[in-house]
């Protein structure tokens, strides 16, 4: 087993951080465009109230000179900020998704084979399987982890590529996106399917939990005991509403001679690597008190 050295780990880390920055800049530009258009259309005292802004957007989207997909993205992005339950329900209907807030975990995923998932992760972390699946250069982490789960026995689910209830991939082409669910290829929607975002989600993993990087480091021995090969970790961006931007899977757990302790070894795409020390990856963050990680235990054992 070749463990990446600190300089390589830094490159892996920086690539993920750069991806987070790109996503944040894109999100900021859409938010600015929409909120600038709302100035003069709603009272200034309501410009910081998401309930008022989203209510206006749903009622008047067709008269605004903003692409409809951007309006949908804005509403979707701030669903968790809505205080009015009736408005939340209308927003779900507007987006065409079911309101599963409060949906409790029910999946034990007995057919998930951790050994097969780990083997696929090791075989294809550095050699993408483009024969069977698409490869999104520069943004392939969620797509790769979804492959790992599927090869480990997780069944496709649903048929609507936009819905967080669905999870599937029926093509190896990056140009046929309606055959690949958002939950398969986008980190944020992966979270909504396998876990949840502020209560909005399918909760398909056996157990889903959130913690700060600092908490994970302080309780790393407990995390090591709890997680097994085939379990998944994501990282949220504290500067972008804690939206996940990177996804990894555990492919091996054991003693790490480099740091003289038990460790979890992660496989990932973008940067395509395996044997990435989770302990060292967490230690590299400069904002452990703020940055969240999302932990998915895929089955009971």
PDB file of N, CA, C and O in Angstrom, residues 13 16-17 20 81 187 191 196-199 208-217 223 232-248 278 281-282 285-296:
ATOM      1  N   UNK A  13      -5.991  17.809  -1.511  1.00  0.00           N
ATOM      2  CA  UNK A  13      -6.797  18.707  -0.689  1.00  0.00           C
ATOM      3  C   UNK A  13      -7.091  20.005  -1.430  1.00  0.00           C
ATOM      4  O   UNK A  13      -8.229  20.487  -1.460  1.00  0.00           O
ATOM      5  N   UNK A  16      -9.752  19.749  -4.191  1.00  0.00           N
ATOM      6  CA  UNK A  16     -11.115  19.744  -3.655  1.00  0.00           C
ATOM      7  C   UNK A  16     -11.520  21.142  -3.213  1.00  0.00           C
ATOM      8  O   UNK A  16     -12.649  21.587  -3.456  1.00  0.00           O
ATOM      9  N   UNK A  17     -10.603  21.861  -2.575  1.00  0.00           N
ATOM     10  CA  UNK A  17     -10.910  23.218  -2.121  1.00  0.00           C
ATOM     11  C   UNK A  17     -11.153  24.163  -3.298  1.00  0.00           C
ATOM     12  O   UNK A  17     -12.037  25.021  -3.248  1.00  0.00           O
ATOM     13  N   UNK A  20     -14.579  23.644  -4.519  1.00  0.00           N
ATOM     14  CA  UNK A  20     -15.543  24.313  -3.642  1.00  0.00           C
ATOM     15  C   UNK A  20     -15.623  25.793  -3.960  1.00  0.00           C
ATOM     16  O   UNK A  20     -16.709  26.384  -3.957  1.00  0.00           O
ATOM     17  N   UNK A  81     -34.300  27.492   4.621  1.00  0.00           N
ATOM     18  CA  UNK A  81     -34.425  28.760   5.331  1.00  0.00           C
ATOM     19  C   UNK A  81     -35.881  29.194   5.490  1.00  0.00           C
ATOM     20  O   UNK A  81     -36.156  30.189   6.163  1.00  0.00           O
ATOM     21  N   UNK A 187     -22.633  16.186  -5.712  1.00  0.00           N
ATOM     22  CA  UNK A 187     -22.416  15.918  -4.288  1.00  0.00           C
ATOM     23  C   UNK A 187     -23.594  16.361  -3.426  1.00  0.00           C
ATOM     24  O   UNK A 187     -24.012  15.649  -2.503  1.00  0.00           O
ATOM     25  N   UNK A 191     -26.153  13.806  -1.189  1.00  0.00           N
ATOM     26  CA  UNK A 191     -26.499  13.946   0.232  1.00  0.00           C
ATOM     27  C   UNK A 191     -28.006  13.878   0.436  1.00  0.00           C
ATOM     28  O   UNK A 191     -28.489  13.247   1.397  1.00  0.00           O
ATOM     29  N   UNK A 196     -29.695  13.631   4.280  1.00  0.00           N
ATOM     30  CA  UNK A 196     -30.681  14.697   4.127  1.00  0.00           C
ATOM     31  C   UNK A 196     -30.004  16.039   4.329  1.00  0.00           C
ATOM     32  O   UNK A 196     -28.938  16.136   4.940  1.00  0.00           O
ATOM     33  N   UNK A 197     -30.630  17.069   3.810  1.00  0.00           N
ATOM     34  CA  UNK A 197     -30.157  18.443   3.957  1.00  0.00           C
ATOM     35  C   UNK A 197     -31.203  19.217   4.733  1.00  0.00           C
ATOM     36  O   UNK A 197     -32.276  19.524   4.211  1.00  0.00           O
ATOM     37  N   UNK A 198     -30.901  19.477   6.007  1.00  0.00           N
ATOM     38  CA  UNK A 198     -31.852  20.181   6.875  1.00  0.00           C
ATOM     39  C   UNK A 198     -33.212  19.497   6.887  1.00  0.00           C
ATOM     40  O   UNK A 198     -34.254  20.148   6.841  1.00  0.00           O
ATOM     41  N   UNK A 199     -33.200  18.183   6.931  1.00  0.00           N
ATOM     42  CA  UNK A 199     -34.442  17.411   6.975  1.00  0.00           C
ATOM     43  C   UNK A 199     -35.022  17.065   5.625  1.00  0.00           C
ATOM     44  O   UNK A 199     -35.985  16.304   5.543  1.00  0.00           O
ATOM     45  N   UNK A 208     -27.045   8.242   8.923  1.00  0.00           N
ATOM     46  CA  UNK A 208     -26.470   9.480   8.404  1.00  0.00           C
ATOM     47  C   UNK A 208     -26.234  10.428   9.566  1.00  0.00           C
ATOM     48  O   UNK A 208     -27.100  10.600  10.429  1.00  0.00           O
ATOM     49  N   UNK A 209     -25.056  11.034   9.631  1.00  0.00           N
ATOM     50  CA  UNK A 209     -24.765  11.968  10.711  1.00  0.00           C
ATOM     51  C   UNK A 209     -23.886  13.098  10.204  1.00  0.00           C
ATOM     52  O   UNK A 209     -23.240  12.981   9.157  1.00  0.00           O
ATOM     53  N   UNK A 210     -23.887  14.194  10.943  1.00  0.00           N
ATOM     54  CA  UNK A 210     -23.086  15.367  10.598  1.00  0.00           C
ATOM     55  C   UNK A 210     -22.242  15.762  11.803  1.00  0.00           C
ATOM     56  O   UNK A 210     -22.677  15.602  12.944  1.00  0.00           O
ATOM     57  N   UNK A 211     -21.056  16.283  11.546  1.00  0.00           N
ATOM     58  CA  UNK A 211     -20.200  16.769  12.625  1.00  0.00           C
ATOM     59  C   UNK A 211     -19.194  17.753  12.070  1.00  0.00           C
ATOM     60  O   UNK A 211     -18.942  17.799  10.865  1.00  0.00           O
ATOM     61  N   UNK A 212     -18.625  18.555  12.947  1.00  0.00           N
ATOM     62  CA  UNK A 212     -17.551  19.452  12.554  1.00  0.00           C
ATOM     63  C   UNK A 212     -16.250  18.643  12.428  1.00  0.00           C
ATOM     64  O   UNK A 212     -16.090  17.604  13.074  1.00  0.00           O
ATOM     65  N   UNK A 213     -15.327  19.146  11.628  1.00  0.00           N
ATOM     66  CA  UNK A 213     -14.027  18.483  11.476  1.00  0.00           C
ATOM     67  C   UNK A 213     -13.350  18.342  12.835  1.00  0.00           C
ATOM     68  O   UNK A 213     -12.755  17.295  13.147  1.00  0.00           O
ATOM     69  N   UNK A 214     -13.454  19.368  13.673  1.00  0.00           N
ATOM     70  CA  UNK A 214     -12.845  19.315  14.997  1.00  0.00           C
ATOM     71  C   UNK A 214     -13.401  18.152  15.808  1.00  0.00           C
ATOM     72  O   UNK A 214     -12.640  17.417  16.475  1.00  0.00           O
ATOM     73  N   UNK A 215     -14.715  17.949  15.773  1.00  0.00           N
ATOM     74  CA  UNK A 215     -15.338  16.844  16.490  1.00  0.00           C
ATOM     75  C   UNK A 215     -14.846  15.502  15.960  1.00  0.00           C
ATOM     76  O   UNK A 215     -14.600  14.571  16.737  1.00  0.00           O
ATOM     77  N   UNK A 216     -14.729  15.408  14.633  1.00  0.00           N
ATOM     78  CA  UNK A 216     -14.268  14.157  14.031  1.00  0.00           C
ATOM     79  C   UNK A 216     -12.858  13.814  14.482  1.00  0.00           C
ATOM     80  O   UNK A 216     -12.544  12.651  14.767  1.00  0.00           O
ATOM     81  N   UNK A 217     -11.997  14.820  14.554  1.00  0.00           N
ATOM     82  CA  UNK A 217     -10.623  14.590  14.995  1.00  0.00           C
ATOM     83  C   UNK A 217     -10.572  14.227  16.475  1.00  0.00           C
ATOM     84  O   UNK A 217      -9.818  13.331  16.881  1.00  0.00           O
ATOM     85  N   UNK A 223     -14.940   7.180  15.465  1.00  0.00           N
ATOM     86  CA  UNK A 223     -15.272   7.174  14.045  1.00  0.00           C
ATOM     87  C   UNK A 223     -14.656   5.938  13.377  1.00  0.00           C
ATOM     88  O   UNK A 223     -15.302   5.284  12.549  1.00  0.00           O
ATOM     89  N   UNK A 232     -19.136   6.147   3.445  1.00  0.00           N
ATOM     90  CA  UNK A 232     -18.859   7.348   2.653  1.00  0.00           C
ATOM     91  C   UNK A 232     -18.753   8.581   3.547  1.00  0.00           C
ATOM     92  O   UNK A 232     -19.453   8.686   4.560  1.00  0.00           O
ATOM     93  N   UNK A 233     -17.889   9.513   3.156  1.00  0.00           N
ATOM     94  CA  UNK A 233     -17.763  10.794   3.839  1.00  0.00           C
ATOM     95  C   UNK A 233     -17.785  11.916   2.802  1.00  0.00           C
ATOM     96  O   UNK A 233     -17.185  11.790   1.732  1.00  0.00           O
ATOM     97  N   UNK A 234     -18.500  12.988   3.137  1.00  0.00           N
ATOM     98  CA  UNK A 234     -18.512  14.195   2.318  1.00  0.00           C
ATOM     99  C   UNK A 234     -18.043  15.385   3.142  1.00  0.00           C
ATOM    100  O   UNK A 234     -18.061  15.347   4.373  1.00  0.00           O
ATOM    101  N   UNK A 235     -17.682  16.451   2.442  1.00  0.00           N
ATOM    102  CA  UNK A 235     -17.193  17.665   3.076  1.00  0.00           C
ATOM    103  C   UNK A 235     -18.060  18.841   2.656  1.00  0.00           C
ATOM    104  O   UNK A 235     -18.336  19.022   1.470  1.00  0.00           O
ATOM    105  N   UNK A 236     -18.489  19.646   3.648  1.00  0.00           N
ATOM    106  CA  UNK A 236     -19.312  20.812   3.365  1.00  0.00           C
ATOM    107  C   UNK A 236     -18.481  22.078   3.367  1.00  0.00           C
ATOM    108  O   UNK A 236     -17.485  22.186   4.085  1.00  0.00           O
ATOM    109  N   UNK A 237     -18.903  23.046   2.591  1.00  0.00           N
ATOM    110  CA  UNK A 237     -18.207  24.317   2.481  1.00  0.00           C
ATOM    111  C   UNK A 237     -18.876  25.342   3.398  1.00  0.00           C
ATOM    112  O   UNK A 237     -19.997  25.773   3.136  1.00  0.00           O
ATOM    113  N   UNK A 238     -18.216  25.753   4.493  1.00  0.00           N
ATOM    114  CA  UNK A 238     -18.855  26.693   5.423  1.00  0.00           C
ATOM    115  C   UNK A 238     -19.108  28.069   4.817  1.00  0.00           C
ATOM    116  O   UNK A 238     -19.902  28.839   5.345  1.00  0.00           O
ATOM    117  N   UNK A 239     -18.444  28.376   3.704  1.00  0.00           N
ATOM    118  CA  UNK A 239     -18.654  29.664   3.050  1.00  0.00           C
ATOM    119  C   UNK A 239     -19.731  29.589   1.976  1.00  0.00           C
ATOM    120  O   UNK A 239     -20.011  30.577   1.310  1.00  0.00           O
ATOM    121  N   UNK A 240     -20.317  28.400   1.815  1.00  0.00           N
ATOM    122  CA  UNK A 240     -21.365  28.220   0.807  1.00  0.00           C
ATOM    123  C   UNK A 240     -22.501  27.375   1.378  1.00  0.00           C
ATOM    124  O   UNK A 240     -22.848  26.333   0.845  1.00  0.00           O
ATOM    125  N   UNK A 241     -23.032  27.830   2.529  1.00  0.00           N
ATOM    126  CA  UNK A 241     -24.195  27.219   3.166  1.00  0.00           C
ATOM    127  C   UNK A 241     -23.963  25.746   3.523  1.00  0.00           C
ATOM    128  O   UNK A 241     -24.906  24.963   3.581  1.00  0.00           O
ATOM    129  N   UNK A 242     -22.716  25.362   3.742  1.00  0.00           N
ATOM    130  CA  UNK A 242     -22.347  23.985   4.115  1.00  0.00           C
ATOM    131  C   UNK A 242     -22.721  22.961   3.049  1.00  0.00           C
ATOM    132  O   UNK A 242     -22.875  21.764   3.341  1.00  0.00           O
ATOM    133  N   UNK A 243     -22.864  23.415   1.817  1.00  0.00           N
ATOM    134  CA  UNK A 243     -23.183  22.499   0.717  1.00  0.00           C
ATOM    135  C   UNK A 243     -21.986  21.585   0.459  1.00  0.00           C
ATOM    136  O   UNK A 243     -20.850  22.050   0.371  1.00  0.00           O
ATOM    137  N   UNK A 244     -22.204  20.281   0.351  1.00  0.00           N
ATOM    138  CA  UNK A 244     -21.082  19.367   0.103  1.00  0.00           C
ATOM    139  C   UNK A 244     -20.493  19.561  -1.287  1.00  0.00           C
ATOM    140  O   UNK A 244     -21.216  19.801  -2.255  1.00  0.00           O
ATOM    141  N   UNK A 245     -19.178  19.459  -1.358  1.00  0.00           N
ATOM    142  CA  UNK A 245     -18.474  19.667  -2.612  1.00  0.00           C
ATOM    143  C   UNK A 245     -17.518  18.534  -2.942  1.00  0.00           C
ATOM    144  O   UNK A 245     -16.959  18.486  -4.038  1.00  0.00           O
ATOM    145  N   UNK A 246     -17.307  17.615  -2.009  1.00  0.00           N
ATOM    146  CA  UNK A 246     -16.362  16.523  -2.251  1.00  0.00           C
ATOM    147  C   UNK A 246     -16.842  15.261  -1.537  1.00  0.00           C
ATOM    148  O   UNK A 246     -17.403  15.347  -0.431  1.00  0.00           O
ATOM    149  N   UNK A 247     -16.607  14.116  -2.171  1.00  0.00           N
ATOM    150  CA  UNK A 247     -17.113  12.843  -1.667  1.00  0.00           C
ATOM    151  C   UNK A 247     -16.007  11.795  -1.749  1.00  0.00           C
ATOM    152  O   UNK A 247     -15.311  11.697  -2.750  1.00  0.00           O
ATOM    153  N   UNK A 248     -15.865  11.013  -0.684  1.00  0.00           N
ATOM    154  CA  UNK A 248     -14.867   9.946  -0.628  1.00  0.00           C
ATOM    155  C   UNK A 248     -15.507   8.677  -0.080  1.00  0.00           C
ATOM    156  O   UNK A 248     -16.548   8.728   0.583  1.00  0.00           O
ATOM    157  N   UNK A 278      -7.588   9.517   6.025  1.00  0.00           N
ATOM    158  CA  UNK A 278      -8.661  10.414   6.469  1.00  0.00           C
ATOM    159  C   UNK A 278      -8.176  11.296   7.618  1.00  0.00           C
ATOM    160  O   UNK A 278      -8.493  12.490   7.658  1.00  0.00           O
ATOM    161  N   UNK A 281      -6.118  14.025   6.179  1.00  0.00           N
ATOM    162  CA  UNK A 281      -6.961  14.897   5.355  1.00  0.00           C
ATOM    163  C   UNK A 281      -7.728  15.868   6.245  1.00  0.00           C
ATOM    164  O   UNK A 281      -7.816  17.071   5.960  1.00  0.00           O
ATOM    165  N   UNK A 282      -8.266  15.349   7.357  1.00  0.00           N
ATOM    166  CA  UNK A 282      -8.998  16.209   8.279  1.00  0.00           C
ATOM    167  C   UNK A 282      -8.068  17.217   8.958  1.00  0.00           C
ATOM    168  O   UNK A 282      -8.431  18.384   9.155  1.00  0.00           O
ATOM    169  N   UNK A 285      -7.307  20.718   7.230  1.00  0.00           N
ATOM    170  CA  UNK A 285      -8.241  21.842   7.161  1.00  0.00           C
ATOM    171  C   UNK A 285      -7.823  22.945   8.119  1.00  0.00           C
ATOM    172  O   UNK A 285      -7.442  22.690   9.267  1.00  0.00           O
ATOM    173  N   UNK A 286      -7.938  24.184   7.650  1.00  0.00           N
ATOM    174  CA  UNK A 286      -7.573  25.339   8.462  1.00  0.00           C
ATOM    175  C   UNK A 286      -8.755  25.895   9.244  1.00  0.00           C
ATOM    176  O   UNK A 286      -8.596  26.834  10.025  1.00  0.00           O
ATOM    177  N   UNK A 287      -9.947  25.316   9.019  1.00  0.00           N
ATOM    178  CA  UNK A 287     -11.146  25.819   9.698  1.00  0.00           C
ATOM    179  C   UNK A 287     -11.923  24.668  10.349  1.00  0.00           C
ATOM    180  O   UNK A 287     -13.117  24.501  10.096  1.00  0.00           O
ATOM    181  N   UNK A 288     -11.284  23.869  11.199  1.00  0.00           N
ATOM    182  CA  UNK A 288     -11.950  22.686  11.768  1.00  0.00           C
ATOM    183  C   UNK A 288     -13.144  23.007  12.647  1.00  0.00           C
ATOM    184  O   UNK A 288     -14.021  22.153  12.838  1.00  0.00           O
ATOM    185  N   UNK A 289     -13.207  24.237  13.186  1.00  0.00           N
ATOM    186  CA  UNK A 289     -14.350  24.621  14.018  1.00  0.00           C
ATOM    187  C   UNK A 289     -15.587  24.946  13.200  1.00  0.00           C
ATOM    188  O   UNK A 289     -16.691  25.020  13.744  1.00  0.00           O
ATOM    189  N   UNK A 290     -15.409  25.181  11.907  1.00  0.00           N
ATOM    190  CA  UNK A 290     -16.518  25.586  11.053  1.00  0.00           C
ATOM    191  C   UNK A 290     -16.916  24.517  10.038  1.00  0.00           C
ATOM    192  O   UNK A 290     -18.094  24.339   9.753  1.00  0.00           O
ATOM    193  N   UNK A 291     -15.940  23.854   9.476  1.00  0.00           N
ATOM    194  CA  UNK A 291     -16.218  22.942   8.354  1.00  0.00           C
ATOM    195  C   UNK A 291     -16.896  21.658   8.835  1.00  0.00           C
ATOM    196  O   UNK A 291     -16.464  21.034   9.798  1.00  0.00           O
ATOM    197  N   UNK A 292     -17.955  21.282   8.136  1.00  0.00           N
ATOM    198  CA  UNK A 292     -18.701  20.074   8.472  1.00  0.00           C
ATOM    199  C   UNK A 292     -18.287  18.899   7.591  1.00  0.00           C
ATOM    200  O   UNK A 292     -17.878  19.085   6.444  1.00  0.00           O
ATOM    201  N   UNK A 293     -18.420  17.704   8.168  1.00  0.00           N
ATOM    202  CA  UNK A 293     -18.343  16.498   7.348  1.00  0.00           C
ATOM    203  C   UNK A 293     -19.658  15.745   7.506  1.00  0.00           C
ATOM    204  O   UNK A 293     -20.322  15.826   8.545  1.00  0.00           O
ATOM    205  N   UNK A 294     -20.036  15.045   6.452  1.00  0.00           N
ATOM    206  CA  UNK A 294     -21.268  14.270   6.431  1.00  0.00           C
ATOM    207  C   UNK A 294     -20.877  12.803   6.317  1.00  0.00           C
ATOM    208  O   UNK A 294     -20.131  12.411   5.410  1.00  0.00           O
ATOM    209  N   UNK A 295     -21.372  12.006   7.262  1.00  0.00           N
ATOM    210  CA  UNK A 295     -20.914  10.622   7.421  1.00  0.00           C
ATOM    211  C   UNK A 295     -22.055   9.675   7.097  1.00  0.00           C
ATOM    212  O   UNK A 295     -23.147   9.765   7.699  1.00  0.00           O
ATOM    213  N   UNK A 296     -21.809   8.749   6.182  1.00  0.00           N
ATOM    214  CA  UNK A 296     -22.829   7.794   5.736  1.00  0.00           C
ATOM    215  C   UNK A 296     -22.373   6.374   6.063  1.00  0.00           C
ATOM    216  O   UNK A 296     -21.429   5.862   5.460  1.00  0.00           O
TER     217      UNK A 296
END
